CSV table of C-alpha atoms in Angstrom, one decimal:
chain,number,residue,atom,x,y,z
R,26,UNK,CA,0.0,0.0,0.0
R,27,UNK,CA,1.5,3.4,-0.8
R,28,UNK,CA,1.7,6.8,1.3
R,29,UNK,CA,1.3,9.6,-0.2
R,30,UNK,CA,1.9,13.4,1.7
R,31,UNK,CA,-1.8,14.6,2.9
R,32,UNK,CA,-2.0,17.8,0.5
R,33,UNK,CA,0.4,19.6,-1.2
R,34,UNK,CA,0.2,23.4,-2.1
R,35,UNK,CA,-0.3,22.6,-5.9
R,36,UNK,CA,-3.1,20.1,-4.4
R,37,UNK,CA,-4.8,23.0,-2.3
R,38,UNK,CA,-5.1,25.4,-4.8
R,39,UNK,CA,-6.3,22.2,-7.4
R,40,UNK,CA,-9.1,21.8,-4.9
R,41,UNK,CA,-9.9,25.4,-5.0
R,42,UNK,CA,-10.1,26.0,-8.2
R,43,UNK,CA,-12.2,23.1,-8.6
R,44,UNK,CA,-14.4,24.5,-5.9
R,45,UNK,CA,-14.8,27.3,-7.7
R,46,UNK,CA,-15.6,25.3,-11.0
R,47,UNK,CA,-18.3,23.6,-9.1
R,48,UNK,CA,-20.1,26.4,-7.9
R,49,UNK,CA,-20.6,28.5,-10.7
R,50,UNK,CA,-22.3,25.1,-12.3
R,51,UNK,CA,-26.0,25.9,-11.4
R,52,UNK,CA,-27.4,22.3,-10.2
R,53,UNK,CA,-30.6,22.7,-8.1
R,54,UNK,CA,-31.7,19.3,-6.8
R,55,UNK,CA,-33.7,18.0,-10.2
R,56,UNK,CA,-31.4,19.3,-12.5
R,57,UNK,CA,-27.9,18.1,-12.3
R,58,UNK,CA,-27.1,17.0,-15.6
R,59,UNK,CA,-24.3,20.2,-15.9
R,60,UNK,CA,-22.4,19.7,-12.6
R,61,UNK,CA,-22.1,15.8,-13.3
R,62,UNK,CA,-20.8,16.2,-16.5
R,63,UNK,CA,-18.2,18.7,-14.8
R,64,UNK,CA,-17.7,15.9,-12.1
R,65,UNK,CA,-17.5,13.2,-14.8
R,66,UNK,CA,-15.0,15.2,-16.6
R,67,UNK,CA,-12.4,15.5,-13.3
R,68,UNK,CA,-12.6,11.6,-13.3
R,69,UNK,CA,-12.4,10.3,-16.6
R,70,UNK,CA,-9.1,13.1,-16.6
R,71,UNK,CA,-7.4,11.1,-13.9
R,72,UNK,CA,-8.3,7.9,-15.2
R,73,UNK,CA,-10.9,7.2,-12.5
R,74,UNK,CA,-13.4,4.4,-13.6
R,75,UNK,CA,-17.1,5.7,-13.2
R,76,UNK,CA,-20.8,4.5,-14.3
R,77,UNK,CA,-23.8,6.4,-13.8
R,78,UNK,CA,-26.6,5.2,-12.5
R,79,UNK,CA,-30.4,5.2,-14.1
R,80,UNK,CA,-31.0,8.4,-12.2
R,81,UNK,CA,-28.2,10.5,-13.2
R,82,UNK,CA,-25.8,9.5,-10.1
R,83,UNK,CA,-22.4,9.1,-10.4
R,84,UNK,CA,-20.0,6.0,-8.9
R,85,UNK,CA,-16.4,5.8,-9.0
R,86,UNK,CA,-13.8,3.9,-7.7
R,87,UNK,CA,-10.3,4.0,-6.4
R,88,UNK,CA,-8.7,0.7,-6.7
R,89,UNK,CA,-7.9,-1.1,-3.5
R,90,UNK,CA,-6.7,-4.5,-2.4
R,91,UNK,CA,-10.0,-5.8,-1.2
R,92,UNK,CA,-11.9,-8.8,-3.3
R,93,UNK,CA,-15.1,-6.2,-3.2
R,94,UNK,CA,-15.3,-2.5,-2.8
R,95,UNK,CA,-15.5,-2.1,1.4
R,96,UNK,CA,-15.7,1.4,1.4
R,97,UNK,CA,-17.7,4.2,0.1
R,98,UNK,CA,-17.3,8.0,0.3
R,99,UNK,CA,-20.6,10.0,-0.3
R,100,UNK,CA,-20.9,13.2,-1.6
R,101,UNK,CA,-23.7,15.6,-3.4
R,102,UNK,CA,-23.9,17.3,-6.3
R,103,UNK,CA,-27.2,18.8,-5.7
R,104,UNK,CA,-28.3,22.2,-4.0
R,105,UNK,CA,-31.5,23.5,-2.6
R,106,UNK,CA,-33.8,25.9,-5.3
R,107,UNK,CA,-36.5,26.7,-6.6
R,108,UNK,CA,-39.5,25.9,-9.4
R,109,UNK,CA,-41.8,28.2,-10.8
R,110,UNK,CA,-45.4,27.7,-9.4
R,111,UNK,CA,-47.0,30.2,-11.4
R,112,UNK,CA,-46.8,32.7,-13.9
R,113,UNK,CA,-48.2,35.6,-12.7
R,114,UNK,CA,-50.9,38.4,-14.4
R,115,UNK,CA,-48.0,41.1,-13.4
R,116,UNK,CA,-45.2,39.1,-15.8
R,117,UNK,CA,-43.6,38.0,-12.6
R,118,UNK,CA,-43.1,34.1,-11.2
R,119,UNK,CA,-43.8,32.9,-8.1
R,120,UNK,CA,-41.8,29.9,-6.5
R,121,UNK,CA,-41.8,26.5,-4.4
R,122,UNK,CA,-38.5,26.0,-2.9
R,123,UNK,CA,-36.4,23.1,-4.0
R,124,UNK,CA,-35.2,21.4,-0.6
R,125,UNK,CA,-35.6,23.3,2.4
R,126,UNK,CA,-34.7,27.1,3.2
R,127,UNK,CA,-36.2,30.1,4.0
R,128,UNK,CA,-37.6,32.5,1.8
R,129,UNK,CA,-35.5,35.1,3.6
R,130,UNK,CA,-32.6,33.8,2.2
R,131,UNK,CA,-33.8,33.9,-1.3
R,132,UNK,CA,-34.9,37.4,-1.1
R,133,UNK,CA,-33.3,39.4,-3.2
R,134,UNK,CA,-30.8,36.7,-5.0
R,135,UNK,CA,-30.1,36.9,-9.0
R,136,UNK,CA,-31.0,34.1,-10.1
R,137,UNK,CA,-31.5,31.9,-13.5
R,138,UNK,CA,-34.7,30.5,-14.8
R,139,UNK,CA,-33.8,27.6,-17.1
R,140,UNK,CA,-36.6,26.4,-19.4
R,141,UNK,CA,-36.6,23.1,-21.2
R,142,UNK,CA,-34.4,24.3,-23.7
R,143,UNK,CA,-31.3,23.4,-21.8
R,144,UNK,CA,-28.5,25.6,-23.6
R,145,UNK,CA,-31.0,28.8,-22.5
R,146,UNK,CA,-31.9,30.6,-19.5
R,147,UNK,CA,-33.3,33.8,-18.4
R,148,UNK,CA,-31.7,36.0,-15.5
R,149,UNK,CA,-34.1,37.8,-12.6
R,150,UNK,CA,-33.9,39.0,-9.0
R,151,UNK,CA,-36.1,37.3,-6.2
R,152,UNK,CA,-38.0,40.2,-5.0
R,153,UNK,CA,-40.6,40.8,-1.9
R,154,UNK,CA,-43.6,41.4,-2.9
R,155,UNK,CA,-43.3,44.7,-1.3
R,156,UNK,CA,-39.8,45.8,-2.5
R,157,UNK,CA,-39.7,50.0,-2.6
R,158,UNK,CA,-39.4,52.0,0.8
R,159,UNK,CA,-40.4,54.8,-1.7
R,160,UNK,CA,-43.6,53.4,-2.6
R,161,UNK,CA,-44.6,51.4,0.6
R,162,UNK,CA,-43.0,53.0,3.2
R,163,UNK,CA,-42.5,50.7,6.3
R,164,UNK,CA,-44.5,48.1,5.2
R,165,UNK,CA,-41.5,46.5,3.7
R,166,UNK,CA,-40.6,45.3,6.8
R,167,UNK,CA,-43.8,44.4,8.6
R,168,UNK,CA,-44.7,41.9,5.8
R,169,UNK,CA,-44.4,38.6,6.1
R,170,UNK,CA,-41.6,36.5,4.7
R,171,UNK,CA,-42.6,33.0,3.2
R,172,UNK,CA,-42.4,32.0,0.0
R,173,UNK,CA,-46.0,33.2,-1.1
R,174,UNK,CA,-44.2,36.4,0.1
R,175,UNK,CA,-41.8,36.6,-2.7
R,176,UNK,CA,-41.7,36.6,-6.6
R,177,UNK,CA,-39.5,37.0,-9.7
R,178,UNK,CA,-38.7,40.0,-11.3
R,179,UNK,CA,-37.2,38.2,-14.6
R,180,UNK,CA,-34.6,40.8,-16.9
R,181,UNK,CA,-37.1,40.9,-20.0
R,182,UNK,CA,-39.3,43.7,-20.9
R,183,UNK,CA,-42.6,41.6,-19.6
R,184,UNK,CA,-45.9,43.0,-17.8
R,185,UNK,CA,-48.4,40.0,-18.3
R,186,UNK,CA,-48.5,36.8,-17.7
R,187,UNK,CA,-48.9,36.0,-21.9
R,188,UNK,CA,-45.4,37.7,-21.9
R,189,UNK,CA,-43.6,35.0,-19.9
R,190,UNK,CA,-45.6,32.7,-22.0
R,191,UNK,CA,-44.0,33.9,-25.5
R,192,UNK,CA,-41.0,33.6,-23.7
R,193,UNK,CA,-41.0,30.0,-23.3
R,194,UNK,CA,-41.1,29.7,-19.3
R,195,UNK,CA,-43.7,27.4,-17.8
R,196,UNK,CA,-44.8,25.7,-14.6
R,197,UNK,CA,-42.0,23.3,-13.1
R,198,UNK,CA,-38.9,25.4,-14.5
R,199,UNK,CA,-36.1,25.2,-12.3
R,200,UNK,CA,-34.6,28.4,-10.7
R,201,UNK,CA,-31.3,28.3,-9.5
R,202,UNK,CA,-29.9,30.6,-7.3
R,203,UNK,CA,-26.7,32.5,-8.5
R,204,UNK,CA,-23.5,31.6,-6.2
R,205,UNK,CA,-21.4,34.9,-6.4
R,206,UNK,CA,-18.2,32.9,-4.8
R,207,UNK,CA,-15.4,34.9,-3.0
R,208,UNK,CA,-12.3,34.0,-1.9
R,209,UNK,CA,-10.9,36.2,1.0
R,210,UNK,CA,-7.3,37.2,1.8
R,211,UNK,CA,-8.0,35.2,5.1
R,212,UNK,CA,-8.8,32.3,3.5
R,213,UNK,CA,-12.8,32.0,3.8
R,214,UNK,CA,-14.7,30.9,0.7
R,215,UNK,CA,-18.1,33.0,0.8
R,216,UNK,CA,-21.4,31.9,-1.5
R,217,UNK,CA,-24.1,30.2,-1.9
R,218,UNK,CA,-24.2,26.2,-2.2
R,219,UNK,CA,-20.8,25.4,-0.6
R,220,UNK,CA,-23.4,22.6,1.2
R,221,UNK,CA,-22.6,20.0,-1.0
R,222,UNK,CA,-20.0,21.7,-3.7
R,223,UNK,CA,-17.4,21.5,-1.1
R,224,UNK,CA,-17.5,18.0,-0.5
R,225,UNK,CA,-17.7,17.5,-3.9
R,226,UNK,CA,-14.0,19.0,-4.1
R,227,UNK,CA,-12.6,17.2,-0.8
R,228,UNK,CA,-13.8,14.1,-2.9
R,229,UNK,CA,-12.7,15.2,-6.1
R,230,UNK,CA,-8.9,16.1,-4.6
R,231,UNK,CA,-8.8,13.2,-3.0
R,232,UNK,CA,-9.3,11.4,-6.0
R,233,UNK,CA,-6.6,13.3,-7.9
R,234,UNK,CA,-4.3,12.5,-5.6
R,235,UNK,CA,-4.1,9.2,-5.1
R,236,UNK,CA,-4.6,8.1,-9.1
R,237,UNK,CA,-1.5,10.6,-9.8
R,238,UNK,CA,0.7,8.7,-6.9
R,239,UNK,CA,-0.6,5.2,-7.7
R,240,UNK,CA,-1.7,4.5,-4.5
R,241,UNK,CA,-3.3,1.3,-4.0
R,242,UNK,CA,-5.8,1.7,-0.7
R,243,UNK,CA,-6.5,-0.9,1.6
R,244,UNK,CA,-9.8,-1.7,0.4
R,245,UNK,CA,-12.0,-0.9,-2.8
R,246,UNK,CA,-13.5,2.3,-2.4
R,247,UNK,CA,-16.7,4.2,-4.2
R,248,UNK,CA,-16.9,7.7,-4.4
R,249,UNK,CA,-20.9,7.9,-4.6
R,250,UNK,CA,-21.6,11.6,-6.1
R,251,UNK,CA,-25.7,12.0,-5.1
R,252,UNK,CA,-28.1,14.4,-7.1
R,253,UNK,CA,-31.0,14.5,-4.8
R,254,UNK,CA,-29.4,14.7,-1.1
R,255,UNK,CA,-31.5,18.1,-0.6
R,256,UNK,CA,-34.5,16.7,-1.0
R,257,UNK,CA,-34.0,13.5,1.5
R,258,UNK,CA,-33.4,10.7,-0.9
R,259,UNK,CA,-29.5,10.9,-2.4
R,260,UNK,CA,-27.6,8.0,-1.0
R,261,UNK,CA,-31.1,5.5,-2.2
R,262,UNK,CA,-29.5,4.0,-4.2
R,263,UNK,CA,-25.9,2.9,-6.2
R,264,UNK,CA,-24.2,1.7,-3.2
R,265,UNK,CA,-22.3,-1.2,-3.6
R,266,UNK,CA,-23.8,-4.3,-2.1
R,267,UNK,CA,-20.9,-4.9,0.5
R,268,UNK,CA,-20.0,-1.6,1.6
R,269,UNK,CA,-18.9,-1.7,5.7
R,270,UNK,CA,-17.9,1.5,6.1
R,271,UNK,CA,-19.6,5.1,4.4
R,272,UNK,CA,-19.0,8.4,5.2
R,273,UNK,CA,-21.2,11.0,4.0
R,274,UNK,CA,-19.3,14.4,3.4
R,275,UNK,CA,-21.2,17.4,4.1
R,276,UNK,CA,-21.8,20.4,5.5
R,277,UNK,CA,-21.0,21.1,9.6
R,278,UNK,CA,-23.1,23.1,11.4
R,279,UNK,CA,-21.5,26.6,12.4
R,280,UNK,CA,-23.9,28.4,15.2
R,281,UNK,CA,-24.7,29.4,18.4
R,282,UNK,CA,-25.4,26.3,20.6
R,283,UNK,CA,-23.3,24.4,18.4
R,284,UNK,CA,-19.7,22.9,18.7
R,285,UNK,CA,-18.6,22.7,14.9
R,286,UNK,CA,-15.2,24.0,13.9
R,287,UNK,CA,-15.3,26.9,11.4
R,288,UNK,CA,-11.4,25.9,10.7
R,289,UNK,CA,-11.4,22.5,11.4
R,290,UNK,CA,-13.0,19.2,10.9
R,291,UNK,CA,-16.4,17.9,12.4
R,292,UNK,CA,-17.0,14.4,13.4
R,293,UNK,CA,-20.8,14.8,14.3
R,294,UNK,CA,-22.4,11.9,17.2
R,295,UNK,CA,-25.8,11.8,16.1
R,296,UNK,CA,-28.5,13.8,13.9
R,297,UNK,CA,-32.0,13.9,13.6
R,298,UNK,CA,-32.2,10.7,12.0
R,299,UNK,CA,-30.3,9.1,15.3
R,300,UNK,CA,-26.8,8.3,16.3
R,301,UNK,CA,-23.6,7.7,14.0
R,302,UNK,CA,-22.3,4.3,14.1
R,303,UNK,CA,-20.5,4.0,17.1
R,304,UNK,CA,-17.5,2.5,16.0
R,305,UNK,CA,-17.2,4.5,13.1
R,306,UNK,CA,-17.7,7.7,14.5
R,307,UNK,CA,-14.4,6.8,17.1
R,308,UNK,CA,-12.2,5.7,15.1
R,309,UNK,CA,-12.7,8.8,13.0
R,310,UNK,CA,-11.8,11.0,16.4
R,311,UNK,CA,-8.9,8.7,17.3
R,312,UNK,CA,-7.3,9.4,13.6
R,313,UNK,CA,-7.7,13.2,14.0
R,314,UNK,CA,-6.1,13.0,17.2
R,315,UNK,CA,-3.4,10.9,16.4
R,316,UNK,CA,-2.4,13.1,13.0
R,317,UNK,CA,-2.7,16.3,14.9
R,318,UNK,CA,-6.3,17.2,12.8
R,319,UNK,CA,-8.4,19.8,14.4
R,320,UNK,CA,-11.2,18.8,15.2
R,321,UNK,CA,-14.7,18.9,17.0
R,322,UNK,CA,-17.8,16.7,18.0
R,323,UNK,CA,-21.0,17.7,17.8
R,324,UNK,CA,-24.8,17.2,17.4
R,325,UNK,CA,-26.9,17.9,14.3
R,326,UNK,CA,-30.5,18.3,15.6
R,327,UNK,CA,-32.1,19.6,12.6
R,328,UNK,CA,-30.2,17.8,9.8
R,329,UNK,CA,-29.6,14.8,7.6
R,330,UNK,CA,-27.5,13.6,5.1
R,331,UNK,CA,-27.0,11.0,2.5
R,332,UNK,CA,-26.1,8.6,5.3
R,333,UNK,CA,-29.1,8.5,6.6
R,334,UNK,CA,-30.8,7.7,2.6
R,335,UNK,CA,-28.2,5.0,2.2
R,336,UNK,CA,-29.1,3.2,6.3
R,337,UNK,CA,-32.9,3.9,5.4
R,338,UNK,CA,-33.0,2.0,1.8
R,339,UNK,CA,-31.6,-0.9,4.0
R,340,UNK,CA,-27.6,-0.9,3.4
R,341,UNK,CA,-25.7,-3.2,5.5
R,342,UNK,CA,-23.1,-0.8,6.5
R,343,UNK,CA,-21.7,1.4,9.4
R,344,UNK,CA,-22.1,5.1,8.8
R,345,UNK,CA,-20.7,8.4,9.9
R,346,UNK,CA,-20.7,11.8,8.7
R,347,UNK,CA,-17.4,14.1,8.4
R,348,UNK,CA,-18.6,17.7,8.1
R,349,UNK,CA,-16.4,21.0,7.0
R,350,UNK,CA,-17.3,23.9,8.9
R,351,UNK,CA,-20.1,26.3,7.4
R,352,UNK,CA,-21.6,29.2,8.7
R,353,UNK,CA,-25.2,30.2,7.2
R,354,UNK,CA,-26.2,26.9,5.9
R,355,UNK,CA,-28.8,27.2,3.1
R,356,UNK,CA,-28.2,31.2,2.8
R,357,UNK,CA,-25.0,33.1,2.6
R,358,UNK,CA,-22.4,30.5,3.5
R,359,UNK,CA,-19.2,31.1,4.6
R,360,UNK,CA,-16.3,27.8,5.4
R,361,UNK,CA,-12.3,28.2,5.2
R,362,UNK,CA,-9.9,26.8,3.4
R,363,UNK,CA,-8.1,24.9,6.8
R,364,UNK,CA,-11.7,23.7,7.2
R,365,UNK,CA,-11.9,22.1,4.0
R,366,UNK,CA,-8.1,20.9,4.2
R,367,UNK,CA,-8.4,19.3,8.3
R,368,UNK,CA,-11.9,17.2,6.2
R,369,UNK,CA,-9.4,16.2,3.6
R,370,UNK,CA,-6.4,14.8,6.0
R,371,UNK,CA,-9.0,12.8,8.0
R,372,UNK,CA,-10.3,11.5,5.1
R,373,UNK,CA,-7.4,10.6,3.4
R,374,UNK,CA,-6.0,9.1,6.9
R,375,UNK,CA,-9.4,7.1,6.9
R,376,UNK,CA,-9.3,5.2,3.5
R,377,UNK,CA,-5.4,4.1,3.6
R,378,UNK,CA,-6.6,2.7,7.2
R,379,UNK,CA,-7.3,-0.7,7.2
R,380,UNK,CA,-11.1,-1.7,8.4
């Protein structure tokens, strides 16, 4: 089995730039195709052996030295979003979110309206439905904020609801939020949809760096790449049938009450769907410890992840979740770059440990 050093400068800014890449890929949970081909891309470029499954997920694998693949490391494409619900007699759109966030958080984002034509999309802001202090004084911030609340003013010249017709939109077009990412001179990555894209590019880098050194890991391992982790069913389905040990990658959660490291890793106990596996879990805190990785336990207590999709469609396997820090979660987010590296050095600890 070969060693490899945990990240190199080169590999840091790789993993970056790949963030980076990933974000400004609109996928809102439903319509991934985009991202995946991106993701596919990285892969076939490093040589790593993929399929996708009937639903648009993607599996890879790292060879190992295991008869069957033992291991799996889950990750998702997807975001949260929107749909258009109805075109509206003022040539504006209302919207159903895609996954779960508040309308508060959409207020006021650009965004994209992609019709079926998938090489076009239209550009708009999410706006209250009260949006001028001019015109409505302080009722702008006495009305309510749900999604019924809201609407989209869309970048055309349009002031009926036949205009957004001869424009091609319709009910069940997915909006996707636009990510503006920025990368501070402190080293915090600020946007939208770093839940999910992030992980992505731990497992991505991780990938890269063990199919340029050659390394043979102990065991077989799938990278599983979900499209549909924001709306509860991801990890479903295109696990292998032998797996003993997942992790889910994902988002930690960065708040008051909570113990999550901003700049460090997360090894969460339980979540709303129940404890981690036990064993799991430990060893997972006993290999940050002994490699000198930062990191933190905590409790999730209104959150799930692909691990719990994969445990609830019936796979025989022990689970855990490995979380980089993220402030925000499902509005402005905010993680840093030690964050996503401390998630990287356990991880990469993890699959050249044997079971």
């Amino acid at each position: 089995m070969g060693q490899t050093v945990a990240m190199t400068e080169a590999d840091r800014a790789w993993m970056i730039d790949t963030l980076l890449a990933l974000l400004q890929t609109p996928s809102p949970a439903g319509r991934t195709d985009a991202v995946m081909q991106v993701i596919g891309d990285i892969f076939d470029h490093f040589g790593v052996p993929f399929t996708l499954t009937r639903r648009g997920a993607l599996t890879a694998e790292l060879p190992g030295e295991s008869a069957t693949i033992d291991r799996a490391l889950v990750v998702h494409s997807d975001t949260i979003g929107c749909m258009v619900s109805e075109l509206k007699d003022n040539g504006r759109l209302e919207l159903v979110p895609v996954g779960t966030f508040s309308a508060r958080f959409a207020a006021g984002a650009r965004v994209r309206i992609f019709i079926d034509d998938p090489d076009e999309f239209i550009t708009g802001t999410v706006m209250p439905l009260k949006a001028s202090g001019h015109a409505f004084g302080d009722e702008i911030d006495t009305q309510p904020t749900n999604w019924e609340h809201v609407e989209v003013r869309i970048d055309r010249k349009v002031s009926t609801r036949e205009d957004l017709v001869r424009l091609g939109l319709q009910i069940g077009d997915f909006v996707a939020l636009i990510t503006s990412p920025e990368l501070t001179a402190d080293g915090f990555i600020v946007s939208r949809h770093l839940d999910g894209k992030a992980g992505v590019a731990i497992a991505l880098a991780l990938a890269k760096n063990f199919s340029e050194n050659k390394v043979v890991l102990p065991h077989r391992t799938t990278i599983l790449v979900t499209i549909t982790e924001e709306v509860g069913h991801g990890a479903s389905h295109g696990l292998p049938a032998d797996v003993a040990e997942l992790v889910s990658v994902d988002n930690a959660v960065c708040a008051p009450g909570q113990h999550s490291l901003e700049d460090g890793v997360t090894i969460p106990m339980a979540d709303m769907h129940g404890p981690f596996d036990y064993h799991l879990t430990r060893k997972l805190c006993r290999l940050a410890r002994e490699r000198g990785i930062p990191f933190a336990r905590d409790i999730f207590r209104y959150y799930r992840s692909d691990a719990a999709a994969a445990i609830e469609a019936g796979a025989n396997t022990r689970a855990a979740l490995v979380g980089f820090g993220l402030d925000g979660s499902h509005g402005w987010e905010r993680t840093h770059i030690e964050s996503l590296e401390a998630a990287y050095h356990l991880l990469h600890a993890w699959l050249q440990t044997p079971l």
